[in-house]
XYZ file of C-alpha atoms in Angstrom:
761
model
C 43.077 7.515 82.606
C 43.572 5.387 78.223
C 46.513 6.569 76.149
C 44.013 7.580 73.816
C 42.875 10.077 76.395
C 46.988 11.456 77.726
C 47.530 12.399 74.075
C 43.951 14.179 73.270
C 45.465 16.660 75.648
C 48.894 16.719 74.220
C 47.460 17.649 71.249
C 45.332 20.321 73.143
C 47.363 23.173 73.092
C 49.681 22.273 69.373
C 45.879 22.813 68.397
C 45.609 25.407 69.477
C 48.784 26.565 68.338
C 47.378 26.343 64.936
C 44.584 27.991 65.261
C 45.776 31.039 66.287
C 48.845 30.998 63.161
C 45.246 29.631 61.090
C 43.482 32.967 62.355
C 46.341 35.132 61.866
C 46.718 34.119 58.506
C 43.260 34.585 57.366
C 42.856 38.139 58.963
C 45.134 39.109 55.835
C 43.150 37.480 53.797
C 39.904 38.289 54.557
C 41.207 42.087 54.890
C 42.818 41.750 51.070
C 39.837 39.967 49.421
C 36.912 42.011 50.829
C 36.669 43.610 47.465
C 36.538 41.519 45.792
C 33.707 39.656 48.388
C 31.785 42.845 48.507
C 31.836 42.562 44.900
C 31.102 39.488 43.875
C 27.939 40.110 46.480
C 27.329 43.055 43.709
C 27.048 40.419 40.654
C 25.711 37.806 42.649
C 22.899 40.066 43.391
C 22.327 41.839 39.848
C 22.116 38.294 38.514
C 19.738 37.782 41.034
C 17.700 40.655 40.334
C 17.879 40.682 36.273
C 16.605 37.077 36.392
C 13.942 38.126 39.034
C 12.750 41.027 36.457
C 13.179 38.919 33.807
C 10.988 35.365 34.888
C 8.503 38.541 35.051
C 9.192 39.111 30.846
C 9.644 35.876 29.416
C 6.133 34.635 31.938
C 4.601 37.434 30.150
C 5.764 36.289 26.856
C 4.531 32.904 27.119
C 0.891 34.329 28.210
C 1.185 36.150 25.159
C 2.330 32.500 23.128
C -1.237 30.643 24.797
C -3.195 33.955 24.258
C -1.836 34.045 21.051
C -2.794 30.310 20.108
C -6.107 30.157 21.009
C -9.899 29.441 19.786
C -11.476 32.393 20.801
C -8.316 34.784 19.733
C -8.462 33.146 15.876
C -11.778 32.502 15.343
C -11.555 36.829 16.386
C -9.459 38.007 14.143
C -10.541 35.565 10.754
C -13.902 36.314 10.975
C -14.360 38.598 8.410
C -17.728 40.411 9.539
C -17.110 42.627 11.595
C -20.289 42.553 13.454
C -20.197 39.343 14.006
C -16.651 39.137 15.076
C -17.179 42.008 17.691
C -21.117 40.737 18.275
C -19.693 36.743 18.467
C -16.312 37.010 19.701
C -15.021 39.685 21.307
C -16.908 39.437 24.704
C -15.259 35.940 25.649
C -12.075 37.244 23.569
C -12.262 39.447 26.575
C -13.739 37.108 29.622
C -9.786 35.318 27.833
C -8.182 38.674 29.079
C -10.254 39.235 31.600
C -8.412 35.921 34.549
C -5.919 36.725 32.739
C -5.601 40.096 34.713
C -7.747 37.740 37.313
C -4.399 36.004 37.866
C -1.964 38.276 36.792
C -3.558 41.582 38.271
C -0.324 43.491 36.905
C -1.004 42.840 33.147
C -3.354 45.629 33.727
C -3.970 46.436 29.707
C -4.526 43.692 26.926
C -5.114 44.835 23.702
C -5.639 43.180 19.957
C -4.451 45.499 17.465
C -5.671 44.888 13.504
C -1.843 45.172 10.970
C -3.100 48.856 10.117
C -1.928 49.735 13.620
C -5.629 50.527 14.650
C -6.854 48.776 18.436
C -9.992 46.529 17.575
C -9.766 45.133 20.918
C -9.015 46.573 24.448
C -9.101 45.056 27.902
C -7.832 47.482 30.840
C -8.370 48.042 34.465
C -11.723 50.328 35.202
C -9.464 53.337 36.565
C -7.152 53.290 32.973
C -8.702 55.687 30.705
C -8.322 54.532 26.441
C -6.122 58.046 24.993
C -6.351 56.784 21.720
C -6.815 53.930 19.104
C -4.696 54.440 16.662
C -1.664 53.009 18.209
C 0.333 53.359 13.973
C 2.179 55.866 15.057
C 3.791 54.901 18.196
C 7.700 53.586 19.023
C 6.043 50.194 20.541
C 4.301 49.670 17.422
C 6.611 50.318 15.000
C 9.195 48.698 17.210
C 7.309 45.610 17.062
C 6.136 45.352 13.110
C 9.684 46.413 11.984
C 11.187 43.772 14.150
C 12.814 40.185 12.756
C 11.172 38.524 15.706
C 7.862 37.471 15.870
C 8.173 38.768 19.557
C 8.980 41.947 20.913
C 9.181 43.644 24.733
C 9.842 47.299 25.858
C 9.348 50.036 27.786
C 6.693 52.743 26.953
C 5.962 55.464 28.420
C 2.002 54.759 28.893
C -0.633 58.017 27.691
C -3.739 56.306 29.120
C -1.997 56.858 32.332
C 0.893 59.313 32.275
C 3.351 56.118 33.611
C 5.402 54.200 32.743
C 5.413 50.254 31.803
C 5.981 47.523 30.327
C 4.232 46.430 26.983
C 4.690 42.872 25.629
C 3.231 42.247 21.714
C 3.370 39.770 19.252
C 2.645 39.159 15.654
C -0.285 37.432 14.968
C 0.095 35.897 11.573
C -2.455 32.951 10.958
C -4.007 31.617 7.660
C -8.242 30.579 8.198
C -8.156 27.325 6.325
C -11.252 27.289 6.096
C -10.875 29.578 3.300
C -8.063 29.987 1.969
C -5.989 27.443 0.411
C -3.432 25.125 2.422
C -1.180 25.884 -0.205
C -1.221 29.760 1.060
C 1.566 31.349 3.661
C 0.198 32.924 6.333
C -0.704 36.108 7.209
C -0.359 38.748 9.734
C -3.360 39.924 10.985
C -2.572 41.629 13.674
C -0.502 42.187 16.636
C -1.205 40.773 20.487
C 0.040 43.493 23.101
C -0.170 42.617 27.053
C 1.313 45.927 29.101
C 2.781 44.920 32.442
C 2.427 46.956 35.564
C 6.617 47.156 36.628
C 5.921 47.778 40.191
C 8.078 44.530 40.292
C 11.094 46.100 39.165
C 10.848 48.764 42.062
C 10.293 46.004 44.292
C 13.792 45.137 43.600
C 15.306 47.378 44.247
C 13.122 48.353 47.684
C 14.328 44.714 48.731
C 17.677 44.250 47.876
C 20.386 46.858 50.042
C 24.196 46.540 48.836
C 27.001 46.698 51.328
C 26.705 50.040 53.578
C 25.408 53.041 51.183
C 25.539 50.875 48.101
C 22.272 50.621 45.609
C 20.227 49.820 42.417
C 18.585 51.834 40.485
C 16.858 51.288 36.898
C 17.477 53.887 33.619
C 16.347 53.533 30.064
C 18.227 54.718 26.847
C 17.329 58.404 27.278
C 19.514 58.741 30.698
C 16.778 58.690 32.540
C 16.245 57.218 36.245
C 13.127 55.338 35.941
C 13.622 53.779 39.352
C 15.104 54.259 42.204
C 15.310 53.543 46.366
C 14.916 57.275 46.880
C 11.942 58.635 45.761
C 13.641 62.340 44.695
C 16.557 60.744 42.545
C 13.337 58.796 40.210
C 13.360 60.958 36.747
C 16.672 62.573 36.473
C 18.915 61.927 34.347
C 22.151 60.697 34.712
C 25.759 62.351 33.491
C 26.960 61.764 30.010
C 29.857 60.104 30.876
C 28.493 57.486 33.912
C 25.832 56.363 30.977
C 27.699 55.717 28.167
C 29.643 53.508 30.632
C 27.104 51.655 31.456
C 25.535 51.139 27.940
C 29.150 49.886 26.994
C 29.735 47.829 30.039
C 25.981 46.031 30.337
C 26.018 43.199 28.307
C 30.232 42.048 29.225
C 29.305 41.570 32.902
C 32.145 44.293 33.914
C 33.278 46.171 37.027
C 34.539 49.270 36.169
C 35.144 52.513 38.702
C 33.957 56.079 37.834
C 33.687 59.124 39.813
C 29.972 60.239 41.530
C 28.485 62.444 43.551
C 32.213 63.551 44.825
C 33.722 59.957 45.495
C 34.994 57.212 43.615
C 31.807 54.108 42.642
C 32.341 50.985 41.975
C 29.650 49.731 38.839
C 28.275 47.145 37.008
C 25.179 46.932 34.784
C 23.021 44.575 33.349
C 19.894 44.404 30.443
C 16.592 44.456 31.122
C 15.290 45.387 28.346
C 16.521 46.136 24.176
C 15.634 50.118 26.232
C 15.875 49.189 29.994
C 18.979 48.293 32.514
C 19.773 47.361 35.885
C 22.910 49.406 37.404
C 24.417 49.075 40.950
C 26.150 50.915 42.631
C 28.578 50.504 45.481
C 31.278 53.242 47.257
C 34.890 52.890 48.220
C 34.112 53.720 51.978
C 31.532 50.541 51.983
C 34.233 47.759 51.000
C 36.868 49.890 54.499
C 34.252 48.834 56.032
C 33.324 46.012 55.740
C 37.231 45.292 56.310
C 36.716 46.210 59.587
C 33.692 44.022 60.346
C 35.655 41.615 59.301
C 38.952 42.333 61.078
C 36.044 41.908 64.710
C 34.137 39.207 63.419
C 37.692 37.130 62.900
C 39.032 38.012 66.036
C 35.655 37.044 68.148
C 35.933 33.596 66.098
C 39.581 32.985 67.438
C 38.216 33.732 71.028
C 35.923 31.541 70.850
C 37.661 28.765 69.826
C 40.375 28.826 72.392
C 37.564 28.636 75.052
C 35.723 25.702 73.278
C 39.379 23.701 72.646
C 39.873 24.751 77.123
C 35.858 22.807 77.318
C 37.986 19.748 75.402
C 40.055 18.885 78.016
C 38.119 18.966 80.804
C 35.239 17.270 79.102
C 37.325 14.467 77.598
C 37.395 12.067 79.430
C 33.959 12.160 80.002
C 33.818 11.896 75.723
C 36.161 8.538 76.099
C 35.282 6.615 78.777
C 32.174 7.511 81.184
C 29.509 8.458 77.954
C 29.706 4.632 75.959
C 29.242 3.142 79.491
C 26.462 5.389 79.879
C 25.186 4.885 76.135
C 26.134 1.121 76.494
C 23.719 0.712 79.491
C 20.891 1.992 78.015
C 20.924 0.115 75.018
C 20.499 -2.645 77.705
C 17.444 -1.974 78.831
C 16.321 -0.764 75.627
C 17.111 -4.558 74.067
C 15.640 -6.007 77.775
C 12.295 -3.789 76.634
C 12.066 -5.685 73.708
C 13.714 -2.680 71.574
C 16.144 -4.109 68.944
C 16.390 -1.278 66.609
C 19.326 0.680 69.479
C 21.857 1.576 66.816
C 25.558 1.966 69.718
C 28.257 4.424 67.925
C 31.225 2.770 68.019
C 34.283 3.573 69.391
C 38.191 3.266 68.319
C 39.312 0.130 69.014
C 39.726 0.296 72.632
C 38.495 -1.936 75.442
C 35.041 0.236 75.113
C 34.685 -0.416 71.291
C 35.624 -3.797 71.188
C 32.695 -4.376 73.408
C 30.270 -1.746 71.761
C 31.043 -3.997 68.344
C 29.885 -7.596 69.912
C 27.037 -5.975 71.623
C 26.223 -4.146 68.568
C 26.480 -7.576 66.774
C 24.377 -10.091 68.941
C 21.636 -7.288 67.967
C 22.334 -6.859 64.076
C 19.770 -9.708 62.770
C 17.266 -8.844 65.212
C 16.635 -5.235 64.322
C 17.526 -5.484 60.594
C 14.064 -7.924 60.372
C 12.005 -5.329 62.811
C 12.974 -2.805 60.665
C 12.194 -4.541 57.184
C 8.500 -5.001 58.631
C 8.501 -1.227 59.910
C 9.267 0.132 56.380
C 6.815 -2.466 54.745
C 4.166 -2.078 56.529
C 4.362 1.420 56.572
C 5.135 1.395 52.660
C 1.048 -0.232 52.710
C 0.203 1.929 54.707
C 1.194 4.580 52.587
C -0.028 3.388 49.349
C -3.171 3.102 51.076
C -4.147 6.622 51.836
C -2.466 8.149 48.995
C -4.494 6.145 46.511
C -7.507 6.549 49.423
C -6.150 10.538 48.508
C -6.617 10.377 44.870
C -9.404 9.265 44.016
C -11.577 11.614 46.579
C -9.530 14.210 45.267
C -9.866 13.313 41.501
C -13.655 12.914 42.498
C -14.328 15.756 43.974
C -12.733 18.460 40.979
C -14.498 16.077 38.252
C -18.115 16.096 39.828
C -18.078 20.007 40.665
C -18.275 21.136 36.862
C -20.495 18.119 35.705
C -22.907 19.271 38.776
C -23.577 21.898 36.458
C -23.051 20.372 33.416
C -26.636 17.712 34.613
C -27.426 20.154 36.088
C -28.619 23.432 33.181
C -29.260 19.970 31.409
C -32.005 19.330 33.376
C -32.957 22.417 33.475
C -33.086 22.693 29.462
C -34.951 19.609 29.510
C -37.689 20.995 32.075
C -38.254 23.990 29.530
C -37.547 22.947 26.259
C -41.231 23.237 25.689
C -41.599 26.472 27.093
C -38.797 28.020 24.735
C -40.805 25.490 21.619
C -36.970 23.901 21.047
C -36.622 22.220 17.828
C -37.037 17.901 18.391
C -33.104 17.662 17.146
C -31.749 20.709 20.904
C -34.634 18.565 22.864
C -32.204 15.037 21.561
C -29.228 17.072 21.844
C -29.577 17.846 25.423
C -31.322 14.200 26.332
C -27.491 13.330 24.889
C -25.882 15.697 26.588
C -27.793 14.512 30.215
C -27.684 10.884 28.788
C -23.555 11.579 28.995
C -23.242 13.362 32.029
C -25.106 10.503 33.949
C -22.989 8.050 32.422
C -19.326 9.919 33.343
C -21.133 10.687 36.941
C -21.410 6.654 36.753
C -17.678 6.091 35.602
C -16.410 8.482 38.459
C -18.466 6.344 41.041
C -16.862 3.010 39.244
C -13.100 4.348 39.693
C -14.393 4.957 43.699
C -14.839 1.812 43.932
C -11.719 0.268 41.975
C -9.399 -0.354 44.970
C -12.861 -2.892 45.776
C -11.744 -4.375 42.625
C -8.718 -5.457 43.548
C -9.548 -6.561 47.394
C -12.814 -8.791 46.341
C -15.107 -6.545 47.837
C -16.877 -4.992 44.662
C -20.313 -5.287 44.775
C -22.860 -6.480 41.628
C -25.854 -4.356 41.646
C -28.379 -6.209 38.563
C -31.727 -4.445 37.088
C -33.340 -4.773 34.058
C -31.655 -3.441 31.310
C -33.810 -2.796 27.664
C -30.929 -4.118 25.441
C -31.688 -1.838 22.128
C -32.540 1.191 24.004
C -28.868 0.614 25.936
C -27.228 -0.238 22.687
C -28.046 2.631 20.975
C -27.427 5.199 24.868
C -23.344 3.571 24.162
C -24.110 4.024 20.950
C -24.780 7.829 21.317
C -22.989 9.260 23.101
C -19.408 7.861 21.912
C -21.027 9.684 18.072
C -20.164 12.710 19.213
C -16.665 11.460 19.375
C -16.428 9.289 15.684
C -18.297 12.733 13.958
C -14.804 14.123 15.070
C -12.155 12.040 13.989
C -14.006 11.692 11.174
C -14.510 7.303 11.697
C -17.430 5.388 10.689
C -19.661 4.657 13.699
C -22.578 2.124 13.621
C -24.355 -0.896 15.961
C -26.545 -3.298 15.516
C -28.424 -5.779 17.934
C -29.167 -9.585 17.332
C -32.874 -9.680 16.795
C -32.934 -13.211 18.066
C -31.636 -11.109 21.981
C -34.511 -11.251 24.750
C -36.062 -6.977 24.403
C -34.501 -6.960 28.589
C -31.860 -8.664 30.153
C -31.072 -8.755 33.776
C -27.183 -7.362 34.684
C -25.152 -4.952 36.313
C -26.183 -1.916 34.538
C -23.118 0.604 35.307
C -20.450 -2.236 34.682
C -21.892 -3.403 31.431
C -21.304 0.891 30.258
C -18.059 0.953 31.961
C -16.354 -2.899 30.088
C -18.635 -0.801 26.405
C -17.767 2.303 26.457
C -13.499 1.643 27.499
C -13.661 -0.075 24.478
C -15.269 1.979 22.000
C -13.741 4.594 23.432
C -10.097 2.561 22.342
C -11.032 1.696 18.933
C -12.882 4.900 18.091
C -9.040 6.425 19.545
C -7.335 3.746 17.410
C -8.907 4.168 14.327
C -7.810 6.420 11.072
C -10.196 8.804 9.652
C -12.292 7.433 6.807
C -12.185 3.913 8.509
C -15.034 2.648 10.299
C -16.820 1.133 14.066
C -19.238 -0.764 14.823
C -20.771 -1.567 18.243
C -22.665 -5.458 18.207
C -24.394 -7.584 20.557
C -24.915 -10.600 19.474
C -27.052 -13.971 20.663
C -24.828 -17.135 21.225
C -27.514 -20.119 20.182
C -25.860 -23.170 21.686
C -23.883 -21.770 24.911
C -24.671 -23.467 27.966
C -25.393 -21.764 30.201
C -26.770 -18.948 28.331
C -24.599 -16.181 26.786
C -24.278 -13.032 24.568
C -21.815 -11.689 22.860
C -20.791 -7.594 23.272
C -18.612 -7.288 20.357
C -16.323 -3.994 19.103
C -14.776 -4.933 15.149
C -12.849 -1.833 14.662
C -10.649 -1.701 10.886
C -7.943 0.521 13.720
C -3.556 -0.021 13.577
C -4.551 -3.551 15.808
C -2.001 -4.769 17.971
C 1.656 -5.769 17.839
C 1.271 -9.811 18.293
C 4.434 -9.241 20.870
C 1.600 -6.955 22.890
C -1.181 -8.764 23.224
C 0.275 -10.519 26.369
C 0.322 -7.267 28.329
C -2.965 -5.288 26.869
C -4.884 -5.762 29.741
C -2.316 -5.265 32.623
C -2.463 -1.985 34.299
C -0.545 1.461 33.077
C 0.268 -0.616 29.769
C -0.297 0.402 26.001
C 0.083 -0.411 22.651
C 2.560 2.444 22.347
C 4.437 3.027 25.480
C 7.789 4.992 23.826
C 8.109 8.640 24.232
C 6.549 9.215 21.167
C 3.161 7.592 21.125
C 1.199 8.812 19.377
C -1.905 8.119 21.033
C -2.529 9.607 24.785
C -3.980 7.023 27.606
C -2.921 6.074 31.109
C -3.184 2.118 30.623
C -6.229 1.497 32.790
C -8.858 1.393 30.626
C -8.437 -3.090 29.275
C -7.292 -3.207 33.345
C -10.561 -2.438 34.696
C -12.290 -4.440 31.802
C -10.928 -7.080 32.354
C -12.063 -6.807 35.989
C -15.541 -5.934 35.540
C -15.874 -8.223 32.936
C -14.448 -11.060 35.677
C -15.926 -9.458 38.344
C -20.265 -10.623 35.602
C -18.672 -14.001 35.569
C -18.173 -13.298 31.791
C -14.740 -13.882 29.635
C -12.619 -10.833 27.251
C -11.225 -12.373 24.417
C -9.578 -10.175 21.254
C -8.660 -10.827 17.925
C -6.312 -8.444 15.935
C -4.416 -8.145 12.816
C -1.844 -5.494 12.234
C -2.498 -2.356 9.755
C -5.944 -4.508 9.877
C -8.124 -3.548 12.600
C -9.051 -5.621 16.320
C -12.591 -7.121 17.385
C -12.876 -7.189 20.852
C -15.905 -10.356 22.130
C -17.666 -10.178 25.504
C -19.130 -13.088 26.219
C -21.403 -12.422 29.184
C -24.054 -14.677 31.332
C -27.379 -14.038 29.612
C -30.410 -13.540 31.813
C -33.332 -12.667 30.465
C -35.338 -9.754 32.482
C -39.031 -8.203 32.453
C -39.987 -5.429 30.167
C -40.887 -2.691 32.783
C -44.325 0.011 31.891
C -42.201 3.718 32.186
C -43.852 5.763 34.371
C -43.885 9.343 35.072
C -41.056 10.615 36.257
C -40.708 12.905 39.778
C -40.249 15.613 37.849
C -43.216 14.989 35.617
C -45.031 15.463 38.547
C -47.856 18.137 39.305
C -45.956 19.289 42.631
C -45.053 22.789 43.370
C -44.331 24.213 46.850
C -45.368 27.827 48.723
C -43.799 30.492 47.827
C -42.523 31.508 50.978
C -40.083 28.942 51.985
C -36.571 30.213 52.916
C -33.694 28.534 50.855
C -30.107 29.306 51.314
C -28.069 27.435 49.456
C -24.315 27.693 50.134
C -21.891 26.810 47.036
C -18.316 28.861 46.129
C -18.726 27.909 42.682
C -20.503 30.134 41.080
C -21.326 28.205 38.021
C -23.310 25.791 39.944
C -24.977 28.749 42.325
C -26.491 29.830 38.350
C -27.070 26.108 38.056
C -28.914 25.792 41.500
C -30.113 28.601 41.304
C -31.746 28.346 38.130
C -32.931 25.162 38.797
C -35.217 26.115 41.535
C -36.061 28.850 39.759
C -37.920 25.977 37.468
C -39.925 25.385 40.672
C -41.386 28.933 40.933
C -38.774 28.640 44.230
C -36.551 31.619 45.068
C -32.984 30.743 46.860
C -30.657 33.112 49.401
C -26.800 32.041 47.824
C -24.017 32.726 50.294
C -20.477 31.678 48.598
C -18.710 29.803 51.491
C -18.862 28.519 55.211
C -18.551 31.422 57.083
C -21.435 33.507 55.197
C -23.434 30.766 55.533
C -23.179 30.852 59.228
C -23.933 34.422 59.397
C -27.253 33.794 56.777
C -28.753 31.036 58.596
C -28.684 32.825 62.175
C -30.720 35.303 60.464
C -32.867 33.850 58.135
C -34.109 30.592 60.063
C -34.277 28.960 56.671
C -36.799 25.720 56.275
C -34.302 24.431 54.237
C -30.008 24.477 54.061
C -27.753 23.235 50.998
C -24.948 23.202 52.163
C -20.971 22.392 50.171
C -18.881 20.329 51.357
C -15.297 21.625 50.054
C -15.403 25.524 50.835
C -12.506 28.261 51.061
C -12.863 30.406 54.736
C -15.396 27.405 56.169
C -15.371 24.719 55.132
C -19.283 22.840 54.768
C -18.711 20.498 57.486
C -17.763 22.836 60.476
C -20.302 25.665 58.864
C -23.595 23.335 59.398
C -21.616 22.750 63.381
C -21.708 26.124 63.784
C -25.173 26.353 63.246
C -26.490 23.438 64.944
C -25.027 25.191 67.642
C -25.740 28.342 66.849
C -29.127 27.447 67.072
C -29.370 25.000 69.820
C -31.848 23.407 67.337
C -32.072 19.683 65.095
C -35.256 21.089 63.180
C -33.099 23.564 60.624
C -32.295 20.244 57.906
C -29.218 20.487 56.712
C -28.422 18.805 53.279
C -24.306 18.646 51.836
C -24.488 18.546 48.489
C -20.442 17.871 47.637
C -18.606 16.560 44.669
C -17.395 13.695 46.738
C -18.794 10.332 46.751
C -16.124 8.775 49.060
C -16.981 6.509 51.820
C -15.255 8.915 54.769
C -16.778 11.722 53.411
C -20.424 10.316 53.191
C -19.332 8.942 57.047
C -17.839 12.493 58.430
C -20.646 14.126 56.964
C -23.182 11.814 59.358
C -20.989 12.789 62.182
C -21.259 16.947 61.577
C -24.660 16.746 61.761
C -25.809 17.001 57.700
C -29.408 15.422 57.413
C -29.007 14.336 54.423
C -27.035 13.706 51.888
C -27.182 14.172 47.381
C -23.328 13.661 45.584
C -23.035 15.896 42.319
C -24.392 16.421 39.837
C -27.139 17.442 41.207
C -31.012 14.973 39.392
C -34.077 16.415 39.262
C -35.536 12.659 40.729
C -32.523 12.504 43.990
C -33.691 16.522 44.534
C -37.430 16.941 44.299
C -37.620 13.719 48.011
C -35.650 16.035 49.332
C -38.315 19.061 48.857
C -40.758 17.143 49.238
C -39.846 16.238 52.660
C -38.557 19.441 53.961
C -40.385 22.669 52.214
C -44.186 23.117 52.462
C -46.236 22.534 50.013
C -48.830 25.344 48.542
C -51.103 25.619 50.374
C -54.800 24.003 48.813
């Protein structure tokens, strides 16, 4: 046996005696400190409960602040015409309140009260009555109106449901810049009051236990117990001497002793609201009981410690001799099999320890090299997966609302003549549709950004009418220019051919990025111009896409970085212009894909000119034929169509789209309901969303295919996810076709013609 093992065996009895001495000392200290332990626990629980309840009140204050800054509330309060206010703005305001109630169910009443105390707008749960619309005499209204702060919260007795509630209010001080001079100070327009169901306070009382008989309760300014673990105690009045101590010590975090129910109790309190206090009570008997428990716990720990030390005596040889040799043998076998990442525990400087160190040094360099390669590979794979997930999720989240925008614009375009809309409205609808189409193309480009980096991006050339294309870019950006009060124009060189051949989507994104940047960095009152110029002496033939602005310009020291990813002209924390810094980086790569070049000329404070030189290939103007939407084609009214879509706006849009074709649809909110309806209806066509709660579209399609035991039911994927992996998953799940949101009529009609029965002749 080694000297180290012998020393350990000699030291074991000494350690046992030392632990016994420490145990006796700990026993005395624990017995004396049990009071401090329980009182500290009481204080900590009070602080945690106070923080939890206060977080609800702070959240309510924040939500009131957010609601008070919304445009719809400001429009409602600033509208002088009551008929317009109630007819135009009250419903959106109540919808806003309803959305907050849906997110925070405890917000069961939200009101707008005018400065004179009249309740002007109110949202409440259906079961809540409205006993009065005059709040001028209510204590909360008087406190809020007279408070030095513009916001206030307190508990009060709500006469509408005869229960206590927390009211959070804010004074609404606004100025109407449309009708009042900017020199006029904002004035009081009314009050926004949020009523909260305070069940979370009782929940805190019920969830927290203090000792064996200790308790927490909440009392109001009148001394009435509002929340208590025992239902029979709620509503009782506290004794005045106890109540006086609660009020006096609440803000000091001090503990005091006082008789309560013929026993001595420790008390401590915390303020919750100006008229509400949280109180903790702990009987002295609980402290004595804890001391007894700690005595038994200390004795048990000492017994276990002695048993462990006895076990250590028998295992010392194995730990110091046998086990290290076994570890060395296993490590040798792993090295022989090619695993160089083995790590040996380094023992003390004895013979076995020296052998372990020599062995570890032998494989250390190989292990480090292999680890570095493994980490690099995993990092690269994780980064690629993260990028793929981000692009897929981003595409899905944007395409879902975009589907409604494009879909409804198509419906309104189709019905514009029947509704006798003015020509200007028809043009607006076309602008909305074109903007949605362009945004959809941009999303597709972002999904292909990884292909740009890897050199796998495909170029799809088509013939483009240059004048029409330039005007479409102008129309899409004209709204933003007007909003920013920038004078935006465009110009097409008459020497350019009327039709050119290039990749429309990539040219769109180049122009949109450059025009968007110019508008963003050009102050109000100045000019931006989009130009298409001919380069007559260029060989081979080229043309120039130019965006000129009178913006802020670019500092010379930043010119060499503006085309780098995530770089911006102003990268400081106080920058005035938002953005990701990807626009110019993507633009430069797209220009390179089109075999062109990009150049910038700039003067700080004067403006910038971005010039994109592109190959000039003359295209062939095509004769415009009737679009599929305008073809006269009707479907049999007995076609059974099932739409499985969880987004209610998209449901309305798709239903309206089919209604314009005189077709009736059946709707399902998720995959489970979709399967049930498919089995009962046996539809002629199913349009199935992919991402849905409870059961997604992939699983629902598999269930339908399995249950019906046939493949004849056409199921078409209708999803905002355009990633290639999602397309493959849809095919594997059994989808008949795949439509990407936003849904376009010229893509939907061929599907309907393929699977639905036409009107009998």
